[in-house]
PDB file of C-alpha atoms in Angstrom:
ATOM      1  CA  MET A   1      83.701  20.922  51.375  1.00 27.00           C
ATOM      2  CA  LEU A   2      87.289  21.335  50.269  1.00 28.00           C
ATOM      3  CA  ARG A   3      89.095  18.129  51.099  1.00 31.00           C
ATOM      4  CA  ILE A   4      92.797  18.043  50.455  1.00 30.00           C
ATOM      5  CA  LEU A   5      94.404  16.019  53.183  1.00 30.00           C
ATOM      6  CA  LEU A   6      97.909  16.995  54.154  1.00 29.00           C
ATOM      7  CA  LEU A   7      99.560  14.223  56.090  1.00 29.00           C
ATOM      8  CA  SER A   8     102.734  14.720  58.075  1.00 26.00           C
ATOM      9  CA  VAL A   9     105.308  12.009  57.615  1.00 27.00           C
ATOM     10  CA  LEU A  10     108.447  11.742  59.714  1.00 23.00           C
ATOM     11  CA  VAL A  11     111.446  10.833  57.588  1.00 25.00           C
ATOM     12  CA  ALA A  12     115.191  11.331  57.801  1.00 22.00           C
ATOM     13  CA  LEU A  13     115.090  14.565  55.830  1.00 23.00           C
ATOM     14  CA  ALA A  14     112.374  17.187  55.655  1.00 25.00           C
ATOM     15  CA  LEU A  15     110.152  16.031  52.799  1.00 29.00           C
ATOM     16  CA  ALA A  16     107.031  17.518  51.321  1.00 33.00           C
ATOM     17  CA  GLU A  17     103.943  15.960  52.820  1.00 42.00           C
ATOM     18  CA  PRO A  18     101.809  13.744  50.597  1.00 49.00           C
ATOM     19  CA  ARG A  19      98.535  15.086  49.330  1.00 51.00           C
ATOM     20  CA  TYR A  20      95.683  13.050  47.947  1.00 51.00           C
ATOM     21  CA  LEU A  21      94.937  13.510  44.283  1.00 52.00           C
ATOM     22  CA  LYS A  22      91.355  14.460  45.070  1.00 48.00           C
ATOM     23  CA  ASP A  23      89.494  17.662  45.678  1.00 38.00           C
ATOM     24  CA  GLN A  24      85.747  17.446  45.763  1.00 33.00           C
ATOM     25  CA  THR A  25      85.038  21.079  44.942  1.00 29.00           C
ATOM     26  CA  ILE A  26      86.945  21.609  41.744  1.00 27.00           C
ATOM     27  CA  GLU A  27      87.465  19.741  38.551  1.00 29.00           C
ATOM     28  CA  GLU A  28      90.844  18.348  37.778  1.00 31.00           C
ATOM     29  CA  ARG A  29      93.220  16.749  35.217  1.00 38.00           C
ATOM     30  CA  VAL A  30      96.619  15.365  34.299  1.00 57.00           C
ATOM     31  CA  VAL A  31      99.461  17.899  34.456  1.00 56.00           C
ATOM     32  CA  GLY A  32     101.250  18.071  31.135  1.00 62.00           C
ATOM     33  CA  GLY A  33     100.484  15.438  28.546  1.00 73.00           C
ATOM     34  CA  GLU A  34      97.777  15.751  25.923  1.00 84.00           C
ATOM     35  CA  VAL A  35      94.120  15.040  25.333  1.00 89.00           C
ATOM     36  CA  ALA A  36      93.657  11.323  24.739  1.00 91.00           C
ATOM     37  CA  ARG A  37      92.047   9.977  21.604  1.00 91.00           C
ATOM     38  CA  PRO A  38      88.390   9.481  22.610  1.00 88.00           C
ATOM     39  CA  ASN A  39      87.781   6.111  24.283  1.00 90.00           C
ATOM     40  CA  SER A  40      91.362   4.947  23.695  1.00 92.00           C
ATOM     41  CA  TRP A  41      91.499   3.936  27.391  1.00 97.00           C
ATOM     42  CA  PRO A  42      88.140   2.130  27.461  1.00 97.00           C
ATOM     43  CA  TRP A  43      88.444   0.876  31.061  1.00 98.00           C
ATOM     44  CA  GLN A  44      88.819   4.421  32.442  1.00 98.00           C
ATOM     45  CA  ILE A  45      85.785   5.535  34.456  1.00 97.00           C
ATOM     46  CA  SER A  46      84.657   8.807  36.012  1.00 97.00           C
ATOM     47  CA  LEU A  47      83.604   8.484  39.653  1.00 97.00           C
ATOM     48  CA  GLN A  48      80.981  11.101  40.450  1.00 96.00           C
ATOM     49  CA  TYR A  49      79.080  12.092  43.584  1.00 97.00           C
ATOM     50  CA  LEU A  50      75.620  13.609  43.990  1.00 97.00           C
ATOM     51  CA  SER A  51      75.351  17.128  45.397  1.00 96.00           C
ATOM     52  CA  GLY A  52      72.406  19.496  45.089  1.00 96.00           C
ATOM     53  CA  GLY A  53      70.709  17.371  42.466  1.00 96.00           C
ATOM     54  CA  SER A  54      73.736  17.170  40.169  1.00 96.00           C
ATOM     55  CA  TYR A  55      76.673  14.793  39.829  1.00 96.00           C
ATOM     56  CA  TYR A  56      80.278  15.993  39.958  1.00 94.00           C
ATOM     57  CA  HIS A  57      83.501  14.272  38.951  1.00 93.00           C
ATOM     58  CA  THR A  58      85.811  13.601  41.882  1.00 93.00           C
ATOM     59  CA  CYS A  59      88.049  10.639  40.978  1.00 95.00           C
ATOM     60  CA  GLY A  60      88.986   8.169  38.317  1.00 96.00           C
ATOM     61  CA  GLY A  61      88.951   4.387  38.354  1.00 98.00           C
ATOM     62  CA  SER A  62      89.191   1.259  36.233  1.00 98.00           C
ATOM     63  CA  LEU A  63      86.534  -1.201  35.137  1.00 98.00           C
ATOM     64  CA  ILE A  64      87.976  -4.603  36.084  1.00 98.00           C
ATOM     65  CA  ARG A  65      84.836  -6.772  35.761  1.00 98.00           C
ATOM     66  CA  ARG A  66      81.541  -5.999  34.102  1.00 98.00           C
ATOM     67  CA  ASN A  67      80.164  -5.168  37.545  1.00 98.00           C
ATOM     68  CA  TRP A  68      83.294  -4.088  39.450  1.00 98.00           C
ATOM     69  CA  VAL A  69      85.361  -0.901  39.469  1.00 98.00           C
ATOM     70  CA  MET A  70      88.729  -0.408  41.178  1.00 98.00           C
ATOM     71  CA  THR A  71      89.581   2.999  42.638  1.00 98.00           C
ATOM     72  CA  ALA A  72      91.438   4.572  45.567  1.00 97.00           C
ATOM     73  CA  ALA A  73      90.186   4.122  49.129  1.00 97.00           C
ATOM     74  CA  HIS A  74      90.510   7.841  49.862  1.00 95.00           C
ATOM     75  CA  CYS A  75      88.065   8.576  47.054  1.00 96.00           C
ATOM     76  CA  VAL A  76      85.217   6.659  48.667  1.00 97.00           C
ATOM     77  CA  ASP A  77      85.826   6.672  52.425  1.00 94.00           C
ATOM     78  CA  THR A  78      83.018   9.169  52.978  1.00 93.00           C
ATOM     79  CA  SER A  79      79.342   8.306  52.677  1.00 93.00           C
ATOM     80  CA  ARG A  80      77.926   9.671  49.423  1.00 96.00           C
ATOM     81  CA  THR A  81      75.602   8.791  46.606  1.00 97.00           C
ATOM     82  CA  TRP A  82      77.927   7.655  43.842  1.00 98.00           C
ATOM     83  CA  ARG A  83      77.625   6.930  40.179  1.00 98.00           C
ATOM     84  CA  ILE A  84      80.108   5.492  37.707  1.00 98.00           C
ATOM     85  CA  VAL A  85      80.295   6.803  34.153  1.00 98.00           C
ATOM     86  CA  LEU A  86      81.729   4.394  31.596  1.00 98.00           C
ATOM     87  CA  GLY A  87      82.752   5.221  28.043  1.00 97.00           C
ATOM     88  CA  ASP A  88      83.157   8.911  28.811  1.00 96.00           C
ATOM     89  CA  HIS A  89      85.536  11.367  27.174  1.00 94.00           C
ATOM     90  CA  ASP A  90      84.144  14.866  27.761  1.00 94.00           C
ATOM     91  CA  ILE A  91      82.740  14.923  31.286  1.00 92.00           C
ATOM     92  CA  TYR A  92      80.662  18.043  30.562  1.00 91.00           C
ATOM     93  CA  ASN A  93      78.940  16.862  27.406  1.00 91.00           C
ATOM     94  CA  GLN A  94      77.003  13.721  26.584  1.00 92.00           C
ATOM     95  CA  GLU A  95      78.449  12.127  23.489  1.00 91.00           C
ATOM     96  CA  GLY A  96      76.162   9.105  23.271  1.00 93.00           C
ATOM     97  CA  ARG A  97      78.747   6.510  24.280  1.00 95.00           C
ATOM     98  CA  GLU A  98      78.405   6.839  28.050  1.00 97.00           C
ATOM     99  CA  GLN A  99      76.923   4.277  30.399  1.00 98.00           C
ATOM    100  CA  TYR A 100      75.701   5.654  33.731  1.00 98.00           C
ATOM    101  CA  MET A 101      75.838   3.053  36.496  1.00 98.00           C
ATOM    102  CA  THR A 102      74.686   3.138  40.093  1.00 98.00           C
ATOM    103  CA  VAL A 103      76.781   1.575  42.852  1.00 98.00           C
ATOM    104  CA  SER A 104      75.420  -1.163  45.113  1.00 97.00           C
ATOM    105  CA  GLN A 105      78.456  -1.734  47.355  1.00 97.00           C
ATOM    106  CA  VAL A 106      81.738  -0.040  48.274  1.00 98.00           C
ATOM    107  CA  ILE A 107      84.503  -2.219  49.723  1.00 98.00           C
ATOM    108  CA  ILE A 108      87.519  -0.374  51.127  1.00 98.00           C
ATOM    109  CA  HIS A 109      90.658  -2.291  52.023  1.00 98.00           C
ATOM    110  CA  PRO A 110      90.308  -3.138  55.732  1.00 98.00           C
ATOM    111  CA  ASN A 111      93.768  -1.769  56.556  1.00 97.00           C
ATOM    112  CA  TRP A 112      93.162   1.633  54.990  1.00 97.00           C
ATOM    113  CA  ASN A 113      93.756   4.503  57.409  1.00 95.00           C
ATOM    114  CA  ARG A 114      92.773   7.930  56.090  1.00 91.00           C
ATOM    115  CA  ASN A 115      95.058   9.550  58.671  1.00 91.00           C
ATOM    116  CA  ASN A 116      98.140   7.703  57.434  1.00 89.00           C
ATOM    117  CA  VAL A 117      98.417   7.622  53.665  1.00 84.00           C
ATOM    118  CA  ALA A 118     102.026   6.461  53.937  1.00 86.00           C
ATOM    119  CA  SER A 119     100.927   3.108  55.338  1.00 92.00           C
ATOM    120  CA  GLY A 120      99.430   2.229  51.969  1.00 96.00           C
ATOM    121  CA  TYR A 121      96.257   0.199  51.350  1.00 98.00           C
ATOM    122  CA  ASP A 122      94.784   3.058  49.302  1.00 97.00           C
ATOM    123  CA  ILE A 123      92.546   0.809  47.227  1.00 98.00           C
ATOM    124  CA  ALA A 124      88.826   0.126  47.053  1.00 98.00           C
ATOM    125  CA  LEU A 125      86.364  -1.847  44.957  1.00 98.00           C
ATOM    126  CA  MET A 126      82.900  -0.700  43.913  1.00 98.00           C
ATOM    127  CA  ARG A 127      80.198  -3.132  42.856  1.00 98.00           C
ATOM    128  CA  LEU A 128      77.903  -1.856  40.133  1.00 98.00           C
ATOM    129  CA  SER A 129      74.159  -2.408  40.415  1.00 98.00           C
ATOM    130  CA  SER A 130      74.130  -3.973  36.947  1.00 98.00           C
ATOM    131  CA  ASP A 131      76.637  -5.273  34.429  1.00 98.00           C
ATOM    132  CA  ALA A 132      78.340  -2.924  32.018  1.00 98.00           C
ATOM    133  CA  SER A 133      77.823  -3.521  28.317  1.00 98.00           C
ATOM    134  CA  LEU A 134      81.213  -4.136  26.745  1.00 98.00           C
ATOM    135  CA  ASN A 135      81.780  -2.551  23.343  1.00 97.00           C
ATOM    136  CA  THR A 136      84.309  -0.463  21.426  1.00 95.00           C
ATOM    137  CA  TYR A 137      84.136   2.271  24.066  1.00 97.00           C
ATOM    138  CA  VAL A 138      83.878   0.201  27.261  1.00 98.00           C
ATOM    139  CA  GLN A 139      86.342  -2.612  27.961  1.00 98.00           C
ATOM    140  CA  LEU A 140      87.785  -4.382  30.987  1.00 98.00           C
ATOM    141  CA  ALA A 141      91.235  -3.453  32.270  1.00 98.00           C
ATOM    142  CA  ALA A 142      93.953  -6.083  32.264  1.00 98.00           C
ATOM    143  CA  LEU A 143      95.488  -6.552  35.727  1.00 98.00           C
ATOM    144  CA  PRO A 144      99.054  -7.707  36.450  1.00 98.00           C
ATOM    145  CA  PRO A 145      99.992 -11.078  37.918  1.00 98.00           C
ATOM    146  CA  SER A 146     100.408 -11.127  41.674  1.00 98.00           C
ATOM    147  CA  GLY A 147     103.661  -9.597  42.878  1.00 97.00           C
ATOM    148  CA  GLN A 148     104.859  -8.304  39.520  1.00 98.00           C
ATOM    149  CA  VAL A 149     107.116  -5.244  39.840  1.00 97.00           C
ATOM    150  CA  LEU A 150     107.993  -3.339  36.703  1.00 97.00           C
ATOM    151  CA  PRO A 151     111.547  -2.208  35.944  1.00 96.00           C
ATOM    152  CA  HIS A 152     112.799   1.370  36.086  1.00 94.00           C
ATOM    153  CA  ASN A 153     111.612   3.448  33.103  1.00 93.00           C
ATOM    154  CA  ASN A 154     108.952   0.937  32.022  1.00 96.00           C
ATOM    155  CA  ASN A 155     106.590   2.774  29.652  1.00 94.00           C
ATOM    156  CA  CYS A 156     103.388   3.906  31.400  1.00 95.00           C
ATOM    157  CA  TYR A 157     100.658   6.503  31.005  1.00 93.00           C
ATOM    158  CA  ILE A 158      98.498   8.173  33.604  1.00 92.00           C
ATOM    159  CA  THR A 159      94.997   9.061  32.439  1.00 93.00           C
ATOM    160  CA  GLY A 160      92.411  11.299  34.029  1.00 92.00           C
ATOM    161  CA  TRP A 161      90.324  14.459  34.114  1.00 89.00           C
ATOM    162  CA  GLY A 162      92.353  15.998  36.960  1.00 80.00           C
ATOM    163  CA  LEU A 163      93.768  19.488  37.352  1.00 68.00           C
ATOM    164  CA  THR A 164      95.914  20.663  34.475  1.00 62.00           C
ATOM    165  CA  GLN A 165      98.188  22.448  36.932  1.00 61.00           C
ATOM    166  CA  THR A 166      98.479  22.919  40.676  1.00 59.00           C
ATOM    167  CA  GLY A 167      95.584  25.148  41.684  1.00 61.00           C
ATOM    168  CA  GLY A 168      94.129  24.996  38.166  1.00 64.00           C
ATOM    169  CA  SER A 169      90.863  23.620  36.884  1.00 69.00           C
ATOM    170  CA  LEU A 170      89.673  20.203  35.730  1.00 75.00           C
ATOM    171  CA  SER A 171      90.002  19.062  32.181  1.00 82.00           C
ATOM    172  CA  ALA A 172      86.761  18.591  30.303  1.00 88.00           C
ATOM    173  CA  GLN A 173      88.332  15.905  28.127  1.00 91.00           C
ATOM    174  CA  LEU A 174      90.289  12.865  29.247  1.00 94.00           C
ATOM    175  CA  LYS A 175      94.014  13.514  29.227  1.00 91.00           C
ATOM    176  CA  GLN A 176      96.979  11.193  29.141  1.00 91.00           C
ATOM    177  CA  ALA A 177     100.596  11.777  30.105  1.00 87.00           C
ATOM    178  CA  TYR A 178     103.636   9.594  29.576  1.00 89.00           C
ATOM    179  CA  MET A 179     104.979   8.659  33.004  1.00 89.00           C
ATOM    180  CA  PRO A 180     107.652   5.964  33.089  1.00 92.00           C
ATOM    181  CA  VAL A 181     108.148   3.947  36.254  1.00 95.00           C
ATOM    182  CA  VAL A 182     110.588   5.219  38.870  1.00 94.00           C
ATOM    183  CA  ASP A 183     111.879   2.126  40.630  1.00 95.00           C
ATOM    184  CA  HIS A 184     111.440   1.741  44.381  1.00 97.00           C
ATOM    185  CA  SER A 185     115.146   2.046  45.162  1.00 96.00           C
ATOM    186  CA  THR A 186     115.197   5.477  43.529  1.00 95.00           C
ATOM    187  CA  CYS A 187     111.821   6.709  44.720  1.00 95.00           C
ATOM    188  CA  SER A 188     112.537   5.754  48.339  1.00 96.00           C
ATOM    189  CA  ARG A 189     115.849   7.631  48.473  1.00 96.00           C
ATOM    190  CA  SER A 190     115.991  10.197  51.261  1.00 95.00           C
ATOM    191  CA  ASP A 191     116.095  13.099  48.799  1.00 93.00           C
ATOM    192  CA  TRP A 192     113.064  11.698  46.915  1.00 93.00           C
ATOM    193  CA  TRP A 193     110.062  10.294  48.840  1.00 94.00           C
ATOM    194  CA  GLY A 194     112.094   8.487  51.482  1.00 95.00           C
ATOM    195  CA  SER A 195     110.234   6.095  53.771  1.00 94.00           C
ATOM    196  CA  THR A 196     106.882   7.590  52.730  1.00 95.00           C
ATOM    197  CA  VAL A 197     106.927   5.228  49.751  1.00 96.00           C
ATOM    198  CA  LYS A 198     106.386   1.568  50.609  1.00 97.00           C
ATOM    199  CA  ASN A 199     107.092  -1.421  48.395  1.00 96.00           C
ATOM    200  CA  THR A 200     103.315  -1.804  47.965  1.00 98.00           C
ATOM    201  CA  MET A 201     103.388   1.427  45.968  1.00 98.00           C
ATOM    202  CA  VAL A 202     104.758   2.347  42.568  1.00 97.00           C
ATOM    203  CA  CYS A 203     106.164   5.734  41.563  1.00 96.00           C
ATOM    204  CA  ALA A 204     105.948   7.148  38.061  1.00 93.00           C
ATOM    205  CA  GLY A 205     106.746  10.319  36.185  1.00 86.00           C
ATOM    206  CA  GLY A 206     107.904  13.424  37.981  1.00 72.00           C
ATOM    207  CA  GLY A 207     109.012  16.789  36.696  1.00 63.00           C
ATOM    208  CA  SER A 208     106.589  18.426  34.280  1.00 63.00           C
ATOM    209  CA  LEU A 209     104.296  15.402  33.953  1.00 57.00           C
ATOM    210  CA  SER A 210     102.292  14.182  36.911  1.00 61.00           C
ATOM    211  CA  GLY A 211      98.940  13.355  38.362  1.00 68.00           C
ATOM    212  CA  CYS A 212      96.947  16.054  40.102  1.00 71.00           C
ATOM    213  CA  ASN A 213      93.744  16.511  42.077  1.00 68.00           C
ATOM    214  CA  GLY A 214      90.899  14.669  40.367  1.00 73.00           C
ATOM    215  CA  ASP A 215      93.135  11.947  38.941  1.00 84.00           C
ATOM    216  CA  SER A 216      92.939   9.922  42.185  1.00 91.00           C
ATOM    217  CA  GLY A 217      91.850   6.330  41.807  1.00 96.00           C
ATOM    218  CA  GLY A 218      92.597   6.351  38.102  1.00 96.00           C
ATOM    219  CA  PRO A 219      94.903   3.906  36.362  1.00 97.00           C
ATOM    220  CA  LEU A 220      98.610   3.829  35.713  1.00 96.00           C
ATOM    221  CA  ASN A 221      98.511   2.071  32.352  1.00 97.00           C
ATOM    222  CA  CYS A 222     101.791   0.275  31.712  1.00 98.00           C
ATOM    223  CA  GLN A 223     102.975  -1.440  28.565  1.00 97.00           C
ATOM    224  CA  VAL A 224     103.837  -5.066  29.242  1.00 97.00           C
ATOM    225  CA  SER A 225     104.329  -7.681  26.506  1.00 95.00           C
ATOM    226  CA  GLY A 226     102.525  -5.606  23.917  1.00 94.00           C
ATOM    227  CA  GLN A 227      99.437  -4.664  25.918  1.00 96.00           C
ATOM    228  CA  TYR A 228      98.487  -2.057  28.485  1.00 98.00           C
ATOM    229  CA  VAL A 229      98.032  -3.364  32.002  1.00 98.00           C
ATOM    230  CA  VAL A 230      96.760  -1.335  34.979  1.00 98.00           C
ATOM    231  CA  HIS A 231      99.684  -1.513  37.401  1.00 98.00           C
ATOM    232  CA  GLY A 232      98.745   1.405  39.627  1.00 98.00           C
ATOM    233  CA  VAL A 233      95.879   3.261  41.282  1.00 97.00           C
ATOM    234  CA  ALA A 234      96.656   6.986  41.584  1.00 95.00           C
ATOM    235  CA  SER A 235      97.125   7.816  45.266  1.00 94.00           C
ATOM    236  CA  PHE A 236      99.098  10.942  46.164  1.00 90.00           C
ATOM    237  CA  VAL A 237     101.442  13.720  45.125  1.00 85.00           C
ATOM    238  CA  SER A 238     103.546  16.179  47.078  1.00 84.00           C
ATOM    239  CA  SER A 239     101.773  18.919  49.009  1.00 79.00           C
ATOM    240  CA  SER A 240     104.280  21.337  47.512  1.00 73.00           C
ATOM    241  CA  GLY A 241     102.747  20.812  44.075  1.00 70.00           C
ATOM    242  CA  CYS A 242     101.530  18.255  41.577  1.00 75.00           C
ATOM    243  CA  ASN A 243     104.833  18.157  39.718  1.00 64.00           C
ATOM    244  CA  ALA A 244     107.379  18.823  42.449  1.00 77.00           C
ATOM    245  CA  TYR A 245     111.032  17.978  41.786  1.00 83.00           C
ATOM    246  CA  GLN A 246     111.969  14.405  42.795  1.00 87.00           C
ATOM    247  CA  LYS A 247     108.422  13.768  44.044  1.00 89.00           C
ATOM    248  CA  PRO A 248     106.899  11.611  41.310  1.00 91.00           C
ATOM    249  CA  THR A 249     103.247  10.656  41.481  1.00 91.00           C
ATOM    250  CA  VAL A 250     102.682   7.704  43.819  1.00 94.00           C
ATOM    251  CA  PHE A 251     100.270   4.892  42.997  1.00 96.00           C
ATOM    252  CA  THR A 252      98.960   1.912  44.904  1.00 98.00           C
ATOM    253  CA  ARG A 253     100.707  -1.080  43.295  1.00 98.00           C
ATOM    254  CA  VAL A 254      97.894  -3.294  42.044  1.00 98.00           C
ATOM    255  CA  SER A 255      99.995  -6.476  41.995  1.00 98.00           C
ATOM    256  CA  ALA A 256     100.505  -6.157  45.766  1.00 98.00           C
ATOM    257  CA  TYR A 257      96.749  -6.554  46.286  1.00 98.00           C
ATOM    258  CA  SER A 258      95.950  -9.306  43.781  1.00 98.00           C
ATOM    259  CA  SER A 259      94.795 -11.827  46.390  1.00 98.00           C
ATOM    260  CA  TRP A 260      92.572  -9.251  48.116  1.00 98.00           C
ATOM    261  CA  ILE A 261      91.006  -8.263  44.812  1.00 98.00           C
ATOM    262  CA  SER A 262      90.415 -11.839  43.649  1.00 98.00           C
ATOM    263  CA  GLY A 263      88.973 -12.759  47.035  1.00 97.00           C
ATOM    264  CA  ILE A 264      86.246 -10.180  46.517  1.00 97.00           C
ATOM    265  CA  ILE A 265      85.472 -10.280  42.824  1.00 96.00           C
ATOM    266  CA  GLY A 266      86.230 -13.986  42.314  1.00 82.00           C
TER     267      GLY A 266
END
């Protein structure tokens, strides 16, 4: 059931192929960084699928309404029984703060093409069967205004339970890593991601800090005017490794899809 999609992209120079930040057979977490203070990112969710009578973490996501979660399209473009866990910190132990929610509807962006990650549209919305209870541990994510593009080096953090290193294992506890924005003009240079990166995407981090398998769908939390706003949905990394040189983690840029999101969730 191993599902790491390697997608060939033709660009001016030979670039590493993008790889989704998901692997449904192993547990995963942020490369580098540190364990987050429990519930300090209260909109972060664990997306889990049912297999053999048990649920397994496969992706992250963000609670954007009491009954809506935003994640990556590639996380949910196969038919599965899903559940959303809110208020989680240690995905292997119940700590009494979790809310376990079933999913009534999955809406993938209509232009998503699993065979062409470089075209973008890696975003999906999941309707919960009931409303989440908001409290200290579970809060709604703030979303950016339509079209907003953050400047180079804007402060951001990736959060997730993904692999701690390429080929490693998932993190039990939610991790965070500081990953400043890499502006589009830099990230799209031929010796970086080239034409693989579209202006509907946002790059962040690189080097020793990056997303990795299992972080897919999770938020890029960026500091704007004194608050954290979810500007990205974790999408892909280089097939040559989760922290490959000049291949920062690539996110779906949320502000490019504001009208699509609002048209669904109101």
